[in-house]
XYZ file of C-alpha atoms in Angstrom:
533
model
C 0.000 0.000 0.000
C 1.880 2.872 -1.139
C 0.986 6.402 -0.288
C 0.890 8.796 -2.361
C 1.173 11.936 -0.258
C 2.391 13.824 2.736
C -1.375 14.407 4.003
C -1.987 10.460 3.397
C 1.539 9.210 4.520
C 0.634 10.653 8.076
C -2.436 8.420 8.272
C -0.116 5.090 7.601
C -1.199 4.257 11.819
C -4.976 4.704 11.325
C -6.452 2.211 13.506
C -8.738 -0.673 11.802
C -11.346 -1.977 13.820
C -11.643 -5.265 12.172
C -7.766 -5.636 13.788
C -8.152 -4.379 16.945
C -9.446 -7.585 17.935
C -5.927 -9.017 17.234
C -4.113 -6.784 19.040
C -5.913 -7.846 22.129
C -3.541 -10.989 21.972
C -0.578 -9.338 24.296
C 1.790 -11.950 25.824
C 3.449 -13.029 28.710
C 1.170 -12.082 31.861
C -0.097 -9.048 30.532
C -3.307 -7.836 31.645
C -5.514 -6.796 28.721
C -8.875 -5.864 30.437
C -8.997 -2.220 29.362
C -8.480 -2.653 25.599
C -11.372 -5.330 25.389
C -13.843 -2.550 26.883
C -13.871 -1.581 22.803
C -16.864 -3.669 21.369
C -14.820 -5.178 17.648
C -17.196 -4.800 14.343
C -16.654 -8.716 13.424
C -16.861 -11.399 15.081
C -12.922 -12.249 13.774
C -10.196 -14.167 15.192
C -7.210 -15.064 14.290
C -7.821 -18.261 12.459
C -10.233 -16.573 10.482
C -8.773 -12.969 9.582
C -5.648 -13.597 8.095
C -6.779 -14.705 4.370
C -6.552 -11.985 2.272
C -4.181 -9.067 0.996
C -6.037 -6.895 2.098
C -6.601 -8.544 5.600
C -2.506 -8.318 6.137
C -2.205 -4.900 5.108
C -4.933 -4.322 7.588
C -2.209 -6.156 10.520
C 0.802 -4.578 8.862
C -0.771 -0.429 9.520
C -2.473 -1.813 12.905
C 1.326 -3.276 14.105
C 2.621 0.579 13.104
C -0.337 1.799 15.011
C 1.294 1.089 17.986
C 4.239 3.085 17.911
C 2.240 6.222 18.190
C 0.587 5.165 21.280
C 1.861 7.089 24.783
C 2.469 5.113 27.866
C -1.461 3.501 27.338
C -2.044 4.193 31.160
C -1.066 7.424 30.814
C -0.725 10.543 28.259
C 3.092 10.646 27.779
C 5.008 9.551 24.801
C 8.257 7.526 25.152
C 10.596 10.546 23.898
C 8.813 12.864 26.994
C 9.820 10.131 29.232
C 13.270 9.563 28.137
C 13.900 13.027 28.885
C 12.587 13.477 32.065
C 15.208 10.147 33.305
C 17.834 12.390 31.276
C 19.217 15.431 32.314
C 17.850 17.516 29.412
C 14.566 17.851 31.205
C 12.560 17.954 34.876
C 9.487 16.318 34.715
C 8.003 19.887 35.528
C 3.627 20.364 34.849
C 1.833 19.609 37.808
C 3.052 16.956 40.573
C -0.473 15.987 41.616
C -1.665 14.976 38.081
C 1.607 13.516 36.686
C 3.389 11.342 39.905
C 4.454 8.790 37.735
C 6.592 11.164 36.155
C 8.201 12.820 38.962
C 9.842 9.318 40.502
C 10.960 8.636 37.095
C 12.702 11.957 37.244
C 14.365 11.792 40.907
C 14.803 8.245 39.673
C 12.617 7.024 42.599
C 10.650 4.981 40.921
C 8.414 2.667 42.567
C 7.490 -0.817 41.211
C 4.092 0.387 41.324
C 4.597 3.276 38.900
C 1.853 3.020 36.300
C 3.780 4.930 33.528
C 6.311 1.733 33.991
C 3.508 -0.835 33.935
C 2.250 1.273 30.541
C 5.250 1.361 28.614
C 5.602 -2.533 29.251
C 2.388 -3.232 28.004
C 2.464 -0.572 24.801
C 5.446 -2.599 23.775
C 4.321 -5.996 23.984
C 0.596 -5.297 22.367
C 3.205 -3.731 19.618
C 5.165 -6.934 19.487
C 1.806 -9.379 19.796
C 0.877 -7.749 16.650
C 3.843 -8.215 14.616
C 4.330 -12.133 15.829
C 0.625 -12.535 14.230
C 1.024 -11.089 11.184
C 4.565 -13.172 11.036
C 3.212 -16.169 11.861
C 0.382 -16.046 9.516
C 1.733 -14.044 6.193
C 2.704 -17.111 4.413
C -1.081 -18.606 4.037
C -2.325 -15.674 2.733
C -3.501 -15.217 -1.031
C -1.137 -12.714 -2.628
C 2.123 -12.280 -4.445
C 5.369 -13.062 -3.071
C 6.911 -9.643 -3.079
C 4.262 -8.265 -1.396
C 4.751 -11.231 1.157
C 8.317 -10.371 1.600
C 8.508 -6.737 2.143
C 5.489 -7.373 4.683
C 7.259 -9.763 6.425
C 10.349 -6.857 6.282
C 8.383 -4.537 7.719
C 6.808 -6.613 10.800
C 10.670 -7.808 11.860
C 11.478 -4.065 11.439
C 8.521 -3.347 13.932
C 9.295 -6.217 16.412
C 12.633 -5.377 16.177
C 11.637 -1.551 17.047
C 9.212 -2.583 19.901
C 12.630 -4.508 21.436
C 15.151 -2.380 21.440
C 13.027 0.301 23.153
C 11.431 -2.175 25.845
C 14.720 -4.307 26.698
C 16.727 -0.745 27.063
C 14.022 0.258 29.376
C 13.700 -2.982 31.101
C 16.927 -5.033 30.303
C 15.088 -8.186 31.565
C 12.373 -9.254 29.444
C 10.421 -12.372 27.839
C 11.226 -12.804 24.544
C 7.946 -13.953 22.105
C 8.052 -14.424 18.744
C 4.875 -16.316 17.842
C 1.456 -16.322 19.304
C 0.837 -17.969 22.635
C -2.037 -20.521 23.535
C -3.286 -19.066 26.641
C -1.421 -22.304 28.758
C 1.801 -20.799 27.296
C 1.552 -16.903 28.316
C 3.529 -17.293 31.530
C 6.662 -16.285 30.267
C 10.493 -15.818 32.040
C 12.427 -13.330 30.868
C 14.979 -14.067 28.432
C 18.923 -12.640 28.912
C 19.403 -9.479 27.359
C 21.962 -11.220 25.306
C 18.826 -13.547 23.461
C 16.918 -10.098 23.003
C 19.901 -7.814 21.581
C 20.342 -10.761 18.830
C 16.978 -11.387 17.908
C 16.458 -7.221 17.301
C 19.486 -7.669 15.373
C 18.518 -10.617 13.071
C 15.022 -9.634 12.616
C 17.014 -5.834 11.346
C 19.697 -8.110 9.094
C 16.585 -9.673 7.630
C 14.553 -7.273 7.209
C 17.339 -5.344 5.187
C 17.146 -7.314 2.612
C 13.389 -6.581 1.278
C 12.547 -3.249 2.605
C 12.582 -0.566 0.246
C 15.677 1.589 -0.906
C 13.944 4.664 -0.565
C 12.970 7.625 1.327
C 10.241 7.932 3.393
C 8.588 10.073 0.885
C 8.143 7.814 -1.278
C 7.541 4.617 0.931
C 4.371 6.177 1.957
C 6.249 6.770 5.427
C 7.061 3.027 5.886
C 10.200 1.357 7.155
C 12.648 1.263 4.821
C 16.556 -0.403 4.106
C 18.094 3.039 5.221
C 15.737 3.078 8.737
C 16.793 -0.405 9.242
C 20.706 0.231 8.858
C 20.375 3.280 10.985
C 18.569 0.827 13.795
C 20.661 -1.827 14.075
C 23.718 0.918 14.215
C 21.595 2.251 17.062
C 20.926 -0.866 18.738
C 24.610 -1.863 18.183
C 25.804 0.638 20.071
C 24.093 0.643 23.241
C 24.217 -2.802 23.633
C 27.653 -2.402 22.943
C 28.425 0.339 25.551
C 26.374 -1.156 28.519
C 27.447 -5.138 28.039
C 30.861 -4.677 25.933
C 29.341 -7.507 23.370
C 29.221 -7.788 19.815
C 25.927 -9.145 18.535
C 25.114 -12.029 16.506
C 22.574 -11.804 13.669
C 22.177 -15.586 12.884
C 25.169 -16.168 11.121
C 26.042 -12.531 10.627
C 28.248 -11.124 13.854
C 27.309 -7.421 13.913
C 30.309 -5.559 15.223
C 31.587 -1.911 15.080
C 32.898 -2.708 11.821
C 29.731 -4.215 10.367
C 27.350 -1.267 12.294
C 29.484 1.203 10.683
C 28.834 -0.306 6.609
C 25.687 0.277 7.715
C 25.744 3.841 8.093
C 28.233 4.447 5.431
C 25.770 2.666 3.062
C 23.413 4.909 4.487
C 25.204 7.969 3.927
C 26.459 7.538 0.958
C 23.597 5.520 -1.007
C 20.602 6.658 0.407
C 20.342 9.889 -0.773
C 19.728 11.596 2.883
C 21.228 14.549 3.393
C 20.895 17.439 6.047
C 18.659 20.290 5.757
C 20.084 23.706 4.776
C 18.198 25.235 7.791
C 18.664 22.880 11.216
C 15.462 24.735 12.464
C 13.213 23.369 9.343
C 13.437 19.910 10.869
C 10.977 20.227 12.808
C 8.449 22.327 10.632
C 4.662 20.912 9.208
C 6.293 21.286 5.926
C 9.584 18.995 6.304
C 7.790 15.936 7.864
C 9.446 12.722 5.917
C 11.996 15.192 4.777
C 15.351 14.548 3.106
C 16.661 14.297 6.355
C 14.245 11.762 8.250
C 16.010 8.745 7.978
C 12.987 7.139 10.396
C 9.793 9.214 11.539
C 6.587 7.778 13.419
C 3.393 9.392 12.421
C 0.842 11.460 13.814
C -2.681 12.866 12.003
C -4.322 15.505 12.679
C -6.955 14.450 9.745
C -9.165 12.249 11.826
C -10.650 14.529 14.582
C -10.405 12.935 17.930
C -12.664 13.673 21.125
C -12.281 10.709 23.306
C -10.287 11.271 26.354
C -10.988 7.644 27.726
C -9.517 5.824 24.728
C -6.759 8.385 23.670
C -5.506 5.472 21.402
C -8.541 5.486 19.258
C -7.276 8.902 17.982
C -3.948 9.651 15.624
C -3.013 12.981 17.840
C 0.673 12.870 19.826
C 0.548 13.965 22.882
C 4.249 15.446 23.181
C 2.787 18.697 21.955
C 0.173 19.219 24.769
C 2.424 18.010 27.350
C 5.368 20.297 26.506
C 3.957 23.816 25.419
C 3.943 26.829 27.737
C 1.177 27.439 30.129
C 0.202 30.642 28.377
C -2.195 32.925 29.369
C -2.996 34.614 26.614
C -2.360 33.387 23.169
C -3.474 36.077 20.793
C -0.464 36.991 18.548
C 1.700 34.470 19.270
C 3.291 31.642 17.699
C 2.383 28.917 20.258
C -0.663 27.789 22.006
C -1.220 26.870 25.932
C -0.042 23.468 26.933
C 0.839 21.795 30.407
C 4.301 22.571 30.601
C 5.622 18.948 31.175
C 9.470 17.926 30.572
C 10.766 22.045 31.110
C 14.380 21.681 29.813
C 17.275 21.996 32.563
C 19.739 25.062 32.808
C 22.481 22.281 32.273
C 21.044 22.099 28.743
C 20.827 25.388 28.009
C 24.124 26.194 29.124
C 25.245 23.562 27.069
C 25.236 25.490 23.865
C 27.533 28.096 23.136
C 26.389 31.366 22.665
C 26.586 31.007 18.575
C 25.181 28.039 18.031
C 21.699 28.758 16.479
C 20.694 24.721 17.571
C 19.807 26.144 21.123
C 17.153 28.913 19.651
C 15.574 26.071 17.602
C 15.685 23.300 20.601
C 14.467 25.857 23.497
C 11.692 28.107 23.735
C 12.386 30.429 26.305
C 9.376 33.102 28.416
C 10.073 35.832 26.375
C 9.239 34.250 22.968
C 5.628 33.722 24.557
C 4.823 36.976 26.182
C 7.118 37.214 29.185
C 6.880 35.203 32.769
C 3.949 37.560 33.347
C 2.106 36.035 30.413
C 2.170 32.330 32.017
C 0.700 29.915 34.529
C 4.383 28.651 36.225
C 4.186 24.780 36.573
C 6.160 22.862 38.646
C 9.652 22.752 38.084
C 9.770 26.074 36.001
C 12.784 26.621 34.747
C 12.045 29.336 32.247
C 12.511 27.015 29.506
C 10.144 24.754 27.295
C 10.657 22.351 24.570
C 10.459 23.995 21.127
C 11.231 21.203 18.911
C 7.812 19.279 19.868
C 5.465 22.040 21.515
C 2.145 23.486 20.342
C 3.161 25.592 17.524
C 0.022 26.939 16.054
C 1.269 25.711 12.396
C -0.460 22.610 14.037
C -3.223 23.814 15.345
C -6.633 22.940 14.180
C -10.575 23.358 14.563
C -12.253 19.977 14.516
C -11.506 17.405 17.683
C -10.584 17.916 20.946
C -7.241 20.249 20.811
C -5.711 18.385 23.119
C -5.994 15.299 21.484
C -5.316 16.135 17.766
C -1.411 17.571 17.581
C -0.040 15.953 14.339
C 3.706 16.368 14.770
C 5.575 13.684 13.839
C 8.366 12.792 15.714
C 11.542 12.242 14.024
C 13.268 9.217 15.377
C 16.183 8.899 13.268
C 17.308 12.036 11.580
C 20.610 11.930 9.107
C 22.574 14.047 11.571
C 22.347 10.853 14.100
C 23.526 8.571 11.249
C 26.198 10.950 10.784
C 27.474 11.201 14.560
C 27.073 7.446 14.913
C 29.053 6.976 11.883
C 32.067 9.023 13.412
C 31.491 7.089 16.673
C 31.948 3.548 15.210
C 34.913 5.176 13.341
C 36.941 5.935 16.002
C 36.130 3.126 17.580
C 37.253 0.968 14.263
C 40.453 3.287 14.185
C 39.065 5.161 10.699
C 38.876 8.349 10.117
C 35.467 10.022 11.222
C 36.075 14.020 10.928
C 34.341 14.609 7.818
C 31.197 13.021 9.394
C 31.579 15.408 12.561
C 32.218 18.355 10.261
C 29.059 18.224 8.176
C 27.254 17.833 11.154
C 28.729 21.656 12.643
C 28.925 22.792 9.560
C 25.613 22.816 8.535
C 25.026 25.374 11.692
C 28.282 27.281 10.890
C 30.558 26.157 13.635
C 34.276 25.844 13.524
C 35.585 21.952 13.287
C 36.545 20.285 16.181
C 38.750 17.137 16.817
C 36.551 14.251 16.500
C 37.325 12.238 19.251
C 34.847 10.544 21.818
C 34.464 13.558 23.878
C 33.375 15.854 21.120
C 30.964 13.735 19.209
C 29.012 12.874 22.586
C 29.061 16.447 23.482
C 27.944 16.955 19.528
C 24.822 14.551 19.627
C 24.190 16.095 23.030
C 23.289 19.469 21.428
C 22.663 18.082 17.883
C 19.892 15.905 18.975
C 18.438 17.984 22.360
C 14.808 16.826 23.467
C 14.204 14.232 20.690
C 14.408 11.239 23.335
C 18.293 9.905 22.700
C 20.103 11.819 25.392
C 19.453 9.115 28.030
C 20.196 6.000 25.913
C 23.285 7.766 25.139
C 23.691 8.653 29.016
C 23.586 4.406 29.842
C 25.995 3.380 26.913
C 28.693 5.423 28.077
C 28.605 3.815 31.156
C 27.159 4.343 34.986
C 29.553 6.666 36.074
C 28.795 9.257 33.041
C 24.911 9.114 33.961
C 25.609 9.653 37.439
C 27.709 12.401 37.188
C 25.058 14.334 34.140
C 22.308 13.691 35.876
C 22.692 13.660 39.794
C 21.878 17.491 40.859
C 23.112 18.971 44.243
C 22.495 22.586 44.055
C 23.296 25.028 46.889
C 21.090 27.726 45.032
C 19.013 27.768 42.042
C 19.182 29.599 38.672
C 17.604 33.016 38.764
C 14.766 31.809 36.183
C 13.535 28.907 37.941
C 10.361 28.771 40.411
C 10.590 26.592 43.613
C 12.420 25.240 46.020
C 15.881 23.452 45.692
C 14.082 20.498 46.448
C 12.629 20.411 43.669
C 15.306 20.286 41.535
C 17.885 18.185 42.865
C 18.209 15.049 41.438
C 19.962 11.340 42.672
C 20.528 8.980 39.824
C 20.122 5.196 41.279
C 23.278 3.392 40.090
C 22.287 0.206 41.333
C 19.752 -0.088 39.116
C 22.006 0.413 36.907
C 18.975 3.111 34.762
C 16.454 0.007 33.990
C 12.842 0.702 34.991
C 11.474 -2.047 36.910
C 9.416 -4.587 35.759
C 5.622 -3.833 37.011
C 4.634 -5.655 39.860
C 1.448 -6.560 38.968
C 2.862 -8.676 36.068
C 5.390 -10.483 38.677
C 2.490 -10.955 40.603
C 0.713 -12.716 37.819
C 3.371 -14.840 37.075
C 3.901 -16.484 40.328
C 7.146 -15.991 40.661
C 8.610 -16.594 36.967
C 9.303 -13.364 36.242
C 12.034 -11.974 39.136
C 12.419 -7.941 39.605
C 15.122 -5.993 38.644
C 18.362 -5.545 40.960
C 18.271 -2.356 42.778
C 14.290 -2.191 43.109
């Protein structure tokens, strides 16, 4: 099913009701209660859905569905929560309607916390859906090709759903085909098992996904987002466990992560936008320099607030704008002021680079402090890259509900740095890739050593979700030190106490979430918690 616009491309993840039914079948000892509350159209299963091409293209957009789901108990989106555990952000909005979010960012969090338990389950209904459209592909009537990139695209997906749950969770069951009910009590597989399944369902997938952009693939997965993945996946598993993956019979190493990119960068026909700003503009979604992007609609007006998911809006948006008063005149809209961006980042970026105007809205953009309702944790600062810029804004649906930003999860400039990472860690020369990267916002070369690419992506890639992954890969001592806060007095901008914005990383939990208690509680004792909790 290609698409043959930008308008259409952003409704790839429209929900299918005839599917939802088969996204009920989550794994393991997860609790699906809530989800079965919607009524299905047919009275389908999975014996008797899966016959038609039309039928699998109907599981293929219902398995991408998924990734633009928040935390399913909650409203927050998996880059929000990243950076709140990072130190890019405080958890900031309001304590009493968002608690989940303030132990995640003192890194107090209790095994209890239902953001934790919603992530878990967002993933796995993700990966349920890919493992049935895997397992039943093959019977279908329809042509082989189509069979094969479909098949591509679901390992992409449950490859995708993976690497983000067993970073966040490090012990986790790993299913790849439906479960009989007798079977869902699953243990948790070694991280080891996980890190090489994500990377031979990538190495596979390769193979028959599309060499194009995402323009053209109708905003599907394609051979470049793949690449760029298992480069991704590579390297954090790489940092935290000092491994090499195994891909079947492939061994995916620095050397082989970094073909990837270089493939990437030199066949793909990505590139960098002229203007760093423009990434994150209506008009540049699935642009030249979106090597990956998940989708959001604003096309389908949503009003629902009890079954969020039934809607195409991302949430980011709301969460992160400015508490504004009064709107008239402005670029931006009121939000809840969730994830307010640290000093440490702003402070970051040297007064020429013109990355920190585009990453950080600041009070005066938006009327001054006098035109705002202060949240908690108000720093003075908001997210700009995903906020509610009235280019978004629209009439029909609940506002709220109906922000269509995409999010760009892999953008050329993160090929680029991870290219010059795995080159100095291969002993190859990785300066040009750091260059393009500075010089695209007119800053003088540096060195490219270790140091100054992490320091690089730092500001290069600001609020998009990455900093913390990047925090645990260069090891326990690096995230302590970034994000543990002991301040003896606080910026002049911020609003509070200093309570409220000193921080304590946990290093012996070494950054993992825990895994919800209520599905250890289900599993009698298979499933074990993680150390530190």
């Amino acid at each position: 099913m290609l698409l043959s616009n930008v308008n259409s491309m952003k409704n790839i993840a429209i929900k299918t009701s005839r599917f939802l039914l088969m996204g009920l079948l989550t794994y393991g000892t997860l609790s699906c209660e809530d989800f079965l509350d919607k009524e299905p159209l047919a009275d389908l299963t999975e014996n008797n859905f899966f016959k038609t091409q039309a039928q699998a293209t109907e599981a293929l957009i219902g398995t991408y569905d998924v990734l633009q789901w928040n935390t399913v108990s909650g409203y927050h989106t998996t880059p929000l929560v990243l950076d709140i555990l990072s130190d890019d952000s405080y958890s900031g909005g309001q304590p009493s309607s968002e608690p989940s979010l303030l132990e995640m960012d003192r890194h107090r969090v209790l095994t209890t916390n239902g953001e934790v338990w919603g992530l878990y389950k967002k993933h796995y209904v993700g990966i349920s859906r890919a493992n049935a459209l895997l397992s039943n592909i093959d019977a279908i009537e329809a042509p082989e090709d189509f069979k094969k990139r479909t098949k591509a695209e679901a390992k992409f997906l449950r490859a995708h759903f993976y690497l983000d749950l067993v970073r966040f969770y490090e012990n986790v069951p790993l299913i790849l085909e439906p479960l009989a009910p007798s079977e869902y009590n699953q243990p948790a597989a070694t991280p080891k098992e996980v890190y090489n399944q994500i990377a031979k369902d990538l190495v596979e997938a390769m193979a028959d996904l599309p060499s194009s952009n995402l323009r053209a693939s109708g905003g599907r997965a394609t051979r470049w987002a793949a690449k760029a993945l298992l480069a991704r996946a590579y390297l954090f598993y790489k940092g935290v466990y000092n491994q090499e993956m195994q891909a079947g019979d492939v061994t995916v190493d620095a050397q082989y992560a970094r073909q990837q990119l270089e493939e990437v960068i030199t066949q793909s026909g990505h590139a960098l936008l002229d203007n760093y700003a423009d990434n994150f503009t209506r008009a540049n979604e699935f642009s030249i320099e979106s090597v990956w992007e998940i989708s959001y609609s604003d096309e389908n007006p949503w009003w629902d607030w009890g079954y969020i998911h039934g809607g195409e809006g991302n949430m980011q948006p709301q969460q992160q704008g400015p508490r504004i008063r009064e709107a008239t005149g402005l670029n931006y809209v009121a939000g809840w002021s969730t994830a307010t961006p640290t000093q440490e980042l702003y402070n970051a970026f040297s007064n020429d680079d013109p990355r920190r105007e585009a990453t950080i809205l600041t009070e005066e953009e938006v009327g001054g402090r006098s035109n705002l309702n202060l949240g908690y944790q108000h720093t003075g600062y908001f997210s700009k890259k995903y906020t509610t810029s009235v280019e978004y804004l629209r009439e029909d649906g609940q506002l709220e509900l109906n922000w269509g930003n995409n999010y760009r999860s892999i953008r050329f400039s993160d090929v680029l740095l991870m290219a010059a990472e795995l080159s100095v860690l291969t002993g190859t020369d990785g300066q040009d890739y750091l260059d393009r990267v500075r010089r695209r916002v007119d800053l003088d070369p540096v060195l490219a050593t270790l140091e100054n690419i992490r320091q690089e992506r730092r500001l290069e890639l600001a609020l998009e979700g990455i900093r913390y992954w990047d925090l645990l890969r260069y090891g326990l001592n690096d995230a302590n030190a970034a994000i543990t806060v002991n301040r003896s007095s606080l910026p002049a901008n911020y609003v509070g106490s200093l309570s409220d914005f000193n921080i304590q990383f946990n290093t012996a939990r070494k950054g993992f979430l825990p895994i919800p208690q209520s599905e250890i509680d289900l599993s009698a004792g298979t499933l074990t918690q993680n150390s530190g909790y």
